[in-house]
Amino acid sequence: CLPLICCLVGAAAAWQDEQDDLPPTLYVKNSPSQVSIADGSYTLTDNIQNGQRCYNRDRTDLWLCRDAHNLWSFQPLNFRGSAQGIMVSTQKGSPTPLGTGPWRIWKDGKWEAVSTTLSDESPAVEAAPITDDQRLVKETIAGMLFGFAVLGMLAMSLTGSTDEHIRSWSFKLVGATFTFLIALLIVQAVWDLLMEQLFPAPFPRGIGLSYPVKPGIKIITSFILFSLSCFFLNGLAWKFQLSRSRLMVIKTLGAHVTAILGIMAFTLIQHEAVFEVALAFRGDLLSAETTRAIVAFLVILLAWLTFATYRWASMGLRQETLRQAPVHPWGTTNTWMAPVVVAAPPSRSCANPWGAAAPASSAMSTDAAVGDTGPSWGSIVNDAEDEAATVVIGFLASQAIMFCKTGELPGFKGHYTHNDDDRALLFFAIGLAVLVLLFVIILAIRSKQGHGGRPGRICQRSTAMAFTWMLYRATCWNTRVNMMENRPLALAVAALVICILCTVALLIIDKALDSFFGRTGSSTMRSWAGYFTGPGEITLQEMCMRVIMSCMGLTMALSWQLNFEEAVATVVQSVPFLAKHVVLSQSLLCILLALAMCVPWRRFILPKSEMREATHLDEIKYELSILNDAESFMP
């Protein structure tokens, strides 16, 4: 018995040595498509089949075991140790699956060798090639991070400047950008909800109109929204007449919402009039292109007359229905602005609503009564209506001018077709130069011959707005090809470039005004520039800077609004639940973004943008004194 026991002990020891030699982990790769499930990592287990421990693939039902023929075989859970498997080794009786290849599969009634390899070393992880989509995402993220860093530094430098002019103008620029951007997001969200969901969707999700919605319905809807916005300017201002801060919200944000709705309405009218109606009234003396160009400019006159009619109706409403203060006014006077004196709007001739002198636009002007510390709510509504009129008329004028060259009316959201015609660049340059010259001429006439009332103010601001719109359109036309490959990155870079250009323009204008009209200007320069300012008065800054800041703010808002839309569309498409309701999700996200932006704009930017430069100077002196006191406590 002793020799038998020794033999059994020796066999057990030999078997244990074989089991100890099994590698703890095996890696399978390069399997053909028929058995590609075999690829992966296998871990040694305590399960024994046919005298050998088995391997399991990543805790799945696939095992690597010794089968009934003493071959290593890849087998499902229920066939472990049997003669069946999806892939088997060539060598028989090996204590380890390493080196038992080549591996075979049963195909077409015979065994066929495959390229599967098995190793106990972890394969080197090869970096997957970067796809075009991944490259575009990386470039976009890098561009956005760099852009936000630059914008943050620019914003802090301008709003924290010790020059009261730069600080005041930078807050006006940021304020105009915020109000235009908020207005664009809100109006676009409401418009998409109406035109993409409510009107074309079947009942009960909509009213079941045809898709796409016909132009006539779009014109009627947009004009109703525009008319309602003009009405609410008066109604809300009347209810908020005791709150100066809320009146400033109506003057800025309310004006820009009305302007965007007006652009949508008159753009649709201009498009239908030019391409559908113009040729019906063409005579033998004019070509089709000339007739369409004339009709495009006639729509500008229609917009002017519409705003004049609404002004007449607005003044009549204020003088007859809204003359008395509301019994239950909304809001109270805020401390960061002077109180509003409740007074009737100044009497004006309804026969010539554009002929009365323009009220002072400063938040601290006087026009309501003796001893008043600010304008009446009626004059604030006048300023808001003027702002809306200038934006709409400027847009229509720029679009009519560019129609003469391109023959296209893409509207508010579209782009012009790009071509390689070098004369187009010359046309844009000439058009921009003519608008600048016209702006200077109107400014000179108003400085020497009087302000010119409301028509002079509207003409000057509309000319500046037309220049802004045309510059924006020309930039989009020239960069359209570059925006095709990576649109998100192109939009981000364009917004960054526009912000930098606006900042540089602000600094250049500040230096120019200092040199020509004020603090550092020589007597010769002031004498030469006196033609634009009038004798003994420095009025160019008051006349121009708010217009210029509003124009630059509009350009910045347009560029960033496109980025917001691209980001919202990306988020909606990435979330499965939101992707099932694309229109509703995008509209709600745009409205939420607008509301989120309203809070910092209303609480911080709006009060700063309405402060006069003298107040900014006092604030700067106080800040410097605080800093000096803080430095005196240094250890």
XYZ file of C-alpha atoms in Angstrom:
635
model
C 0.000 0.000 0.000
C 2.855 2.352 0.755
C 4.114 2.496 -2.881
C 0.550 3.061 -4.072
C 0.070 5.935 -1.646
C 3.365 7.461 -2.767
C 2.275 7.241 -6.400
C -1.039 8.930 -5.652
C 0.652 11.684 -3.709
C 3.149 12.223 -6.539
C 0.362 12.365 -9.150
C -1.590 14.866 -7.079
C 1.506 16.990 -6.653
C 2.188 16.880 -10.405
C -1.443 17.808 -11.186
C -1.256 20.684 -8.707
C 1.929 21.919 -10.398
C 0.175 21.861 -13.746
C -2.735 23.860 -12.316
C -0.338 26.341 -10.748
C 1.264 26.866 -14.155
C -2.028 28.056 -15.647
C -1.916 31.792 -16.302
C -4.551 33.669 -14.254
C -5.771 35.694 -17.229
C -5.879 35.044 -20.952
C -6.622 37.481 -23.799
C -8.280 36.410 -27.043
C -8.400 38.580 -30.151
C -8.568 38.545 -33.972
C -11.430 36.036 -34.080
C -13.438 35.935 -37.328
C -16.863 37.525 -37.517
C -18.633 34.165 -37.042
C -17.103 33.733 -33.574
C -16.181 37.330 -32.731
C -17.960 36.829 -29.434
C -14.896 34.863 -28.284
C -12.693 37.992 -28.239
C -12.032 39.396 -24.797
C -10.301 38.627 -21.525
C -10.723 35.304 -19.681
C -10.191 34.746 -15.949
C -9.135 31.437 -14.383
C -11.853 29.897 -12.177
C -12.158 26.942 -9.777
C -14.574 25.114 -12.057
C -12.968 21.869 -13.315
C -13.930 20.098 -16.521
C -12.146 16.942 -17.726
C -9.406 17.376 -15.152
C -8.581 21.019 -15.931
C -9.694 24.324 -14.452
C -11.764 26.496 -16.802
C -11.622 30.115 -17.852
C -14.633 32.455 -17.948
C -15.001 35.423 -20.321
C -15.736 38.637 -18.408
C -18.413 37.004 -16.208
C -20.498 35.952 -19.196
C -21.856 32.570 -20.285
C -18.857 31.837 -22.525
C -16.169 29.515 -21.130
C -12.800 28.177 -22.268
C -12.653 24.538 -21.085
C -11.076 21.164 -21.950
C -13.735 19.256 -23.852
C -14.557 15.548 -24.055
C -11.926 15.048 -26.803
C -9.216 16.493 -24.556
C -9.097 19.686 -26.696
C -9.381 23.232 -25.439
C -12.716 24.589 -26.604
C -14.790 27.795 -26.327
C -18.112 26.523 -24.974
C -21.374 28.003 -23.708
C -22.293 27.559 -20.061
C -24.600 24.588 -20.619
C -22.032 22.694 -22.761
C -18.961 22.947 -20.518
C -16.821 19.821 -20.788
C -18.872 18.336 -23.638
C -17.734 17.653 -27.179
C -19.492 20.752 -28.539
C -17.946 24.210 -28.875
C -17.825 27.213 -31.181
C -14.030 27.053 -31.620
C -11.484 24.371 -30.642
C -7.725 23.993 -30.485
C -5.592 21.801 -32.738
C -3.277 20.226 -30.167
C -4.728 17.640 -27.806
C -3.938 17.035 -24.153
C -2.152 20.304 -23.423
C -2.372 21.359 -19.748
C -2.702 25.014 -20.778
C -4.560 26.602 -23.709
C -1.471 28.603 -24.607
C 0.296 27.298 -27.701
C -2.468 24.883 -28.719
C -3.343 26.662 -31.967
C -4.115 27.209 -34.642
C -7.720 27.443 -33.548
C -10.432 25.934 -35.736
C -14.128 26.325 -36.432
C -16.529 23.879 -38.093
C -17.623 25.348 -41.426
C -19.246 23.730 -44.471
C -18.746 20.207 -43.120
C -15.047 20.512 -42.345
C -12.628 22.152 -39.920
C -11.246 25.525 -40.979
C -8.289 27.252 -39.302
C -8.849 30.849 -38.172
C -6.593 33.731 -37.169
C -7.589 33.803 -33.519
C -4.682 34.418 -31.164
C -4.494 33.717 -27.434
C -2.008 35.310 -25.055
C -1.418 35.765 -21.353
C -0.123 39.335 -21.876
C -2.512 42.260 -21.936
C -2.644 43.689 -25.446
C -1.395 47.205 -25.845
C -4.280 49.637 -26.019
C -4.055 51.359 -29.326
C -5.344 54.876 -29.547
C -8.395 54.919 -31.726
C -8.111 57.249 -34.672
C -9.816 60.577 -34.121
C -12.883 60.908 -36.285
C -13.921 64.091 -37.991
C -16.769 64.590 -35.522
C -14.419 64.198 -32.556
C -11.966 66.637 -34.092
C -14.715 69.197 -34.642
C -15.909 68.806 -31.048
C -12.391 69.253 -29.671
C -11.788 72.326 -31.811
C -15.116 73.823 -30.783
C -14.508 73.256 -27.077
C -11.034 74.753 -27.343
C -12.356 77.765 -29.223
C -15.166 78.336 -26.734
C -12.866 78.059 -23.703
C -10.394 80.477 -25.222
C -13.184 82.817 -26.255
C -14.800 82.909 -22.811
C -11.437 83.597 -21.197
C -10.826 86.528 -23.539
C -14.375 87.842 -23.100
C -14.091 87.628 -19.329
C -10.894 89.653 -19.301
C -12.336 92.233 -21.705
C -15.543 92.594 -19.688
C -13.694 93.056 -16.398
C -11.261 95.520 -17.937
C -13.957 97.696 -19.517
C -16.567 97.675 -16.746
C -13.845 98.228 -14.148
C -12.077 101.008 -16.025
C -11.131 104.172 -14.171
C -12.213 106.232 -17.184
C -15.834 107.224 -16.599
C -16.516 107.452 -20.349
C -15.253 103.931 -21.070
C -17.075 102.523 -18.050
C -20.347 104.194 -19.013
C -20.128 103.157 -22.667
C -19.087 99.602 -21.846
C -22.134 99.143 -19.612
C -24.325 100.584 -22.372
C -22.730 98.138 -24.823
C -23.230 95.152 -22.520
C -26.762 96.286 -21.718
C -27.704 96.573 -25.402
C -26.196 93.140 -26.065
C -28.187 91.543 -23.256
C -31.510 93.139 -24.217
C -31.165 92.230 -27.901
C -30.093 88.691 -27.036
C -32.972 88.172 -24.595
C -35.430 89.588 -27.131
C -34.058 87.378 -29.906
C -34.325 84.214 -27.782
C -37.865 84.945 -26.594
C -39.253 85.969 -29.974
C -37.608 83.081 -31.819
C -38.900 80.579 -29.252
C -42.472 81.874 -29.519
C -42.298 81.994 -33.326
C -40.990 78.433 -33.637
C -43.637 77.207 -31.216
C -46.362 78.787 -33.350
C -45.055 77.952 -36.831
C -43.582 74.517 -36.136
C -45.966 73.135 -33.516
C -49.229 74.965 -32.843
C -50.295 75.837 -36.391
C -49.285 72.716 -38.384
C -49.780 70.001 -35.740
C -53.062 68.057 -35.860
C -55.685 68.502 -33.166
C -55.401 68.391 -30.145
C -51.669 69.242 -30.304
C -52.369 72.069 -32.764
C -54.970 73.512 -35.080
C -54.055 71.380 -38.100
C -52.958 73.907 -40.713
C -50.784 72.839 -43.622
C -47.042 72.491 -43.217
C -45.142 74.593 -44.003
C -47.402 77.424 -42.904
C -48.419 79.657 -45.798
C -46.865 83.148 -46.077
C -50.209 84.881 -45.645
C -50.765 83.287 -42.246
C -47.210 84.162 -41.237
C -47.713 87.816 -42.211
C -50.998 88.090 -40.299
C -49.576 86.365 -37.217
C -46.372 88.410 -37.131
C -48.249 91.678 -37.630
C -50.686 90.826 -34.827
C -47.764 90.076 -32.483
C -46.057 93.314 -33.532
C -49.224 95.351 -32.916
C -49.753 93.723 -29.523
C -46.187 94.542 -28.523
C -46.747 98.215 -29.394
C -49.927 98.218 -27.307
C -48.249 96.563 -24.339
C -45.502 99.198 -24.378
C -48.140 101.754 -23.417
C -50.174 99.523 -21.130
C -47.240 98.226 -19.096
C -45.598 101.650 -18.867
C -48.886 103.086 -17.589
C -49.165 100.395 -14.906
C -45.471 100.683 -13.927
C -45.313 104.474 -13.971
C -44.306 104.604 -10.285
C -41.292 102.329 -10.805
C -38.406 103.903 -12.681
C -36.512 100.596 -12.902
C -39.419 98.818 -14.556
C -39.915 101.714 -16.944
C -36.286 101.329 -18.014
C -36.960 97.641 -18.659
C -39.817 98.638 -20.965
C -37.650 101.282 -22.637
C -34.883 98.789 -23.468
C -36.127 95.204 -23.491
C -39.658 96.117 -24.531
C -38.342 98.205 -27.413
C -36.117 95.419 -28.685
C -38.863 92.769 -28.473
C -41.078 95.109 -30.510
C -38.227 95.667 -32.963
C -37.619 91.946 -33.548
C -41.342 91.329 -34.078
C -41.450 94.278 -36.476
C -38.507 92.909 -38.432
C -40.227 89.541 -38.801
C -43.495 91.141 -39.949
C -42.061 93.608 -42.459
C -39.501 91.127 -43.769
C -42.309 88.749 -44.717
C -44.197 91.647 -46.323
C -41.074 92.737 -48.202
C -40.430 89.221 -49.494
C -43.990 88.695 -50.746
C -44.196 92.186 -52.224
C -40.937 91.821 -54.130
C -41.282 88.280 -55.458
C -45.056 87.848 -55.748
C -46.673 91.265 -56.203
C -44.070 93.499 -57.851
C -44.208 91.988 -61.341
C -48.002 92.335 -61.476
C -47.615 96.134 -61.500
C -44.546 96.316 -63.752
C -44.840 98.561 -66.786
C -42.965 98.527 -70.065
C -40.390 101.101 -68.954
C -38.912 99.138 -66.052
C -37.175 95.791 -65.982
C -38.152 93.083 -63.530
C -35.044 93.653 -61.386
C -35.623 97.414 -61.222
C -39.269 96.966 -60.307
C -38.412 94.578 -57.514
C -35.726 96.902 -56.150
C -38.172 99.835 -56.099
C -40.770 97.733 -54.279
C -38.156 96.660 -51.733
C -37.485 100.312 -50.911
C -41.210 101.133 -50.864
C -41.647 98.654 -48.019
C -39.319 100.897 -45.972
C -41.783 103.750 -46.508
C -44.600 101.415 -45.468
C -42.773 100.616 -42.228
C -42.194 104.338 -41.581
C -45.896 105.108 -42.097
C -46.890 102.183 -39.880
C -44.753 103.428 -37.008
C -46.117 106.956 -37.553
C -49.690 105.635 -37.402
C -48.959 103.664 -34.274
C -47.387 106.773 -32.744
C -50.550 108.708 -33.483
C -52.661 105.954 -31.910
C -50.287 105.671 -28.959
C -50.458 109.376 -28.168
C -54.231 109.380 -28.520
C -54.474 106.417 -26.141
C -52.307 108.175 -23.574
C -54.134 111.500 -23.836
C -57.636 110.062 -23.658
C -57.705 106.639 -21.965
C -54.474 106.500 -19.950
C -54.349 110.140 -18.861
C -55.177 109.358 -15.232
C -52.889 107.328 -13.020
C -53.973 103.704 -12.448
C -55.955 102.973 -9.306
C -53.748 99.978 -8.545
C -50.306 100.660 -10.065
C -47.733 97.899 -10.237
C -44.370 98.293 -8.569
C -42.913 101.044 -6.454
C -40.073 103.457 -6.926
C -36.641 101.871 -6.721
C -33.786 103.545 -4.911
C -31.235 103.169 -7.696
C -33.119 105.595 -9.949
C -34.824 108.906 -9.385
C -38.595 108.758 -8.749
C -40.995 109.290 -11.603
C -43.375 112.210 -11.453
C -46.782 111.054 -12.647
C -47.772 113.577 -15.277
C -49.730 113.615 -18.470
C -47.681 113.207 -21.631
C -46.864 116.453 -23.433
C -49.539 117.534 -25.859
C -48.624 116.900 -29.488
C -50.374 117.398 -32.763
C -51.990 114.191 -33.965
C -51.930 115.584 -37.485
C -48.128 115.503 -37.466
C -46.985 113.007 -34.846
C -43.389 113.116 -36.154
C -43.098 116.869 -35.996
C -42.748 117.438 -32.277
C -39.331 117.841 -30.766
C -37.750 114.670 -29.461
C -37.729 114.357 -25.677
C -34.461 114.074 -23.839
C -33.381 110.469 -23.696
C -31.347 110.744 -20.509
C -32.756 108.989 -17.500
C -32.408 112.242 -15.521
C -33.962 114.664 -18.031
C -36.942 116.905 -17.286
C -40.006 117.172 -19.430
C -43.045 116.455 -17.300
C -43.383 119.289 -14.848
C -41.442 121.895 -12.963
C -39.253 120.238 -10.400
C -39.499 116.827 -12.044
C -36.464 114.593 -11.580
C -37.053 112.396 -14.619
C -39.075 111.941 -17.759
C -42.743 110.981 -17.704
C -43.723 107.453 -18.587
C -45.089 108.766 -21.881
C -41.689 110.050 -22.983
C -40.138 106.699 -22.057
C -42.652 104.973 -24.315
C -41.709 107.456 -27.047
C -38.063 106.498 -26.685
C -38.957 102.806 -26.841
C -41.020 103.295 -29.996
C -38.189 105.297 -31.572
C -35.712 102.529 -30.787
C -37.959 99.894 -32.342
C -38.541 102.041 -35.441
C -34.840 102.627 -36.038
C -33.956 98.935 -35.762
C -36.734 97.869 -38.155
C -36.145 100.622 -40.717
C -32.385 100.093 -40.596
C -32.808 96.373 -41.240
C -35.194 96.911 -44.152
C -32.894 99.542 -45.661
C -29.833 97.288 -45.497
C -31.755 94.374 -46.971
C -33.088 96.546 -49.811
C -29.583 97.837 -50.572
C -28.098 94.337 -50.669
C -31.017 93.123 -52.782
C -29.779 95.406 -55.565
C -26.606 93.309 -55.746
C -27.599 89.819 -54.626
C -31.222 89.625 -55.753
C -32.060 87.824 -52.501
C -34.120 88.635 -49.420
C -33.088 85.933 -46.943
C -34.875 87.547 -44.027
C -33.811 87.768 -40.453
C -32.381 84.261 -40.006
C -31.114 83.374 -43.463
C -27.840 83.958 -45.257
C -26.979 85.169 -48.712
C -25.688 82.728 -51.305
C -21.908 82.895 -51.462
C -20.140 83.388 -54.772
C -16.653 84.393 -55.846
C -17.633 87.664 -57.499
C -15.003 90.230 -56.482
C -17.373 93.047 -57.384
C -19.625 92.052 -54.507
C -16.935 93.074 -52.023
C -16.604 96.410 -53.794
C -20.378 96.871 -53.628
C -20.415 96.189 -49.892
C -17.515 98.596 -49.324
C -19.220 101.362 -51.308
C -22.536 100.803 -49.527
C -20.923 100.949 -46.087
C -18.971 104.096 -47.023
C -22.128 105.806 -48.282
C -23.980 104.990 -45.065
C -21.130 106.371 -42.939
C -21.054 109.552 -45.020
C -24.824 109.903 -44.729
C -24.601 109.473 -40.956
C -21.996 112.241 -40.684
C -24.016 114.572 -42.928
C -27.192 114.071 -40.882
C -25.197 114.620 -37.697
C -23.732 117.865 -39.035
C -27.126 119.157 -40.140
C -28.693 118.328 -36.795
C -25.836 120.004 -34.939
C -26.036 123.260 -36.925
C -29.669 123.479 -37.911
C -31.326 122.068 -34.822
C -32.156 118.536 -33.827
C -34.767 118.208 -36.549
C -37.355 116.716 -34.229
C -38.305 113.113 -34.414
C -37.585 112.734 -38.158
C -33.977 113.822 -37.675
C -33.482 111.475 -34.778
C -35.079 108.542 -36.598
C -33.063 109.201 -39.770
C -29.752 109.332 -37.946
C -30.360 106.228 -35.856
C -31.799 104.317 -38.824
C -28.708 105.133 -40.879
C -26.467 103.777 -38.128
C -28.618 100.660 -37.830
C -28.570 100.128 -41.598
C -24.765 100.295 -41.485
C -24.723 97.713 -38.666
C -27.082 95.329 -40.454
C -25.199 95.650 -43.726
C -21.851 95.025 -42.041
C -23.258 91.934 -40.331
C -24.732 90.652 -43.595
C -21.522 91.277 -45.518
C -19.540 89.382 -42.881
C -21.916 86.403 -43.056
C -21.757 86.456 -46.847
C -17.956 86.349 -46.887
C -17.599 83.670 -44.203
C -20.344 81.316 -45.345
C -17.901 78.891 -46.982
C -15.737 78.814 -43.851
C -18.784 77.996 -41.730
C -19.571 74.800 -43.636
C -16.873 72.481 -42.251
C -17.264 73.281 -38.555
C -20.277 75.493 -38.054
C -20.195 75.557 -34.194
C -16.537 76.581 -34.135
C -17.079 79.159 -36.878
C -19.991 80.684 -34.954
C -17.965 80.828 -31.739
C -14.965 82.390 -33.475
C -17.188 84.880 -35.279
C -18.813 85.946 -32.008
C -15.405 86.314 -30.364
C -14.051 88.364 -33.264
C -17.099 90.629 -33.250
C -16.757 91.208 -29.502
C -13.081 92.064 -29.866
C -13.782 94.418 -32.779
C -16.529 96.173 -30.795
C -14.162 96.584 -27.850
C -11.420 98.004 -30.067
C -13.951 100.331 -31.705
C -15.088 101.563 -28.278
C -11.518 102.373 -27.244
C -10.751 104.093 -30.562
C -13.895 106.212 -30.339
C -13.016 107.184 -26.781
C -9.544 108.312 -27.808
C -10.932 110.175 -30.824
C -13.510 112.028 -28.756
C -10.860 112.873 -26.162
C -8.595 114.253 -28.873
C -11.197 116.187 -30.829
C -13.801 117.321 -28.335
C -12.678 117.161 -24.786
C -10.070 116.407 -22.257
C -6.913 116.124 -24.376
C -7.998 117.919 -27.540
C -6.087 120.912 -28.837
C -7.783 124.190 -29.720
C -7.238 123.512 -33.438
C -8.933 120.126 -33.256
C -11.839 121.506 -31.263
C -12.238 124.317 -33.752
C -12.276 121.876 -36.682
C -14.775 119.638 -34.918
C -16.951 122.541 -33.864
C -18.941 122.197 -37.076
C -20.369 118.966 -35.685
C -20.951 120.123 -32.132
C -22.330 123.614 -32.388
C -20.889 126.721 -30.723
C -19.906 126.311 -27.111
C -21.468 122.864 -26.681
C -20.040 119.378 -26.721
C -23.043 117.366 -27.917
C -21.509 114.759 -30.201
C -21.081 112.218 -27.417
C -24.679 112.625 -26.312
C -25.930 112.366 -29.908
C -23.855 109.455 -31.121
C -22.603 107.184 -28.368
C -25.905 105.614 -27.408
C -26.589 104.963 -31.095
C -23.149 103.436 -31.613
C -23.350 101.278 -28.481
C -26.823 100.082 -29.461
C -25.609 99.151 -32.950
C -22.582 97.272 -31.646
C -24.721 95.575 -29.015
C -27.088 94.392 -31.732
C -24.194 92.908 -33.719
C -22.826 91.096 -30.675
C -26.283 89.813 -29.735
C -26.881 88.433 -33.227
C -23.580 86.562 -33.213
C -24.147 85.041 -29.775
C -27.788 84.207 -30.482
C -26.656 81.883 -33.271
C -24.323 80.150 -30.800
C -27.148 79.762 -28.295
C -29.406 78.214 -30.929
C -26.678 75.789 -31.990
C -26.062 74.795 -28.358
C -29.768 74.323 -27.641
C -30.219 72.183 -30.761
C -27.229 70.022 -29.758
C -28.566 69.477 -26.237
C -32.035 68.578 -27.495
C -30.688 66.054 -29.994
C -28.428 64.484 -27.346
C -31.205 63.795 -24.820
C -33.603 61.056 -26.003
C -36.606 62.447 -24.139
C -36.107 65.969 -25.488
C -35.422 64.645 -28.983
C -38.969 63.254 -29.076
C -40.330 66.811 -28.712
C -37.798 68.896 -30.613
C -39.784 72.099 -31.178
C -41.239 72.267 -27.681
C -37.901 71.434 -26.062
C -35.938 74.009 -28.036
C -38.516 76.730 -27.376
C -38.623 76.045 -23.645
C -34.829 75.944 -23.369
C -34.517 79.263 -25.218
C -37.084 80.865 -22.914
C -35.305 79.480 -19.828
C -31.994 80.874 -21.082
C -33.603 84.269 -21.661
C -35.131 84.288 -18.174
C -31.799 83.289 -16.626
C -30.116 86.197 -18.407
C -32.832 88.627 -17.270
C -31.821 88.354 -13.616
C -28.220 89.690 -13.822
C -29.184 92.181 -16.529
C -32.090 93.588 -14.525
C -30.280 93.737 -11.185
C -26.810 94.880 -12.196
C -26.319 95.842 -15.844
C -29.454 97.938 -16.374
C -28.843 100.351 -13.452
C -25.221 100.806 -14.503
C -26.113 101.402 -18.150
C -28.616 104.133 -17.207
C -26.208 105.980 -14.916
C -24.766 109.248 -16.138
C -21.029 109.658 -16.581
C -20.817 112.029 -13.600
C -22.285 109.299 -11.398
C -19.787 106.792 -12.780
C -16.996 109.247 -11.954
C -18.192 109.492 -8.337
C -18.332 105.713 -8.165
C -14.769 105.433 -9.497
C -13.487 107.917 -6.907
C -15.178 105.963 -4.139
C -13.721 102.668 -5.348
C -10.220 104.155 -5.514
C -10.550 105.516 -1.986
C -11.609 102.110 -0.700
C -8.626 100.489 -2.446
C -6.267 103.044 -0.946
C -7.665 102.372 2.529
C -7.290 98.634 1.988
C -3.656 98.998 0.934
C -2.914 101.083 4.034
C -3.701 98.054 6.221
C -1.023 95.896 4.612
C 1.239 94.287 7.293
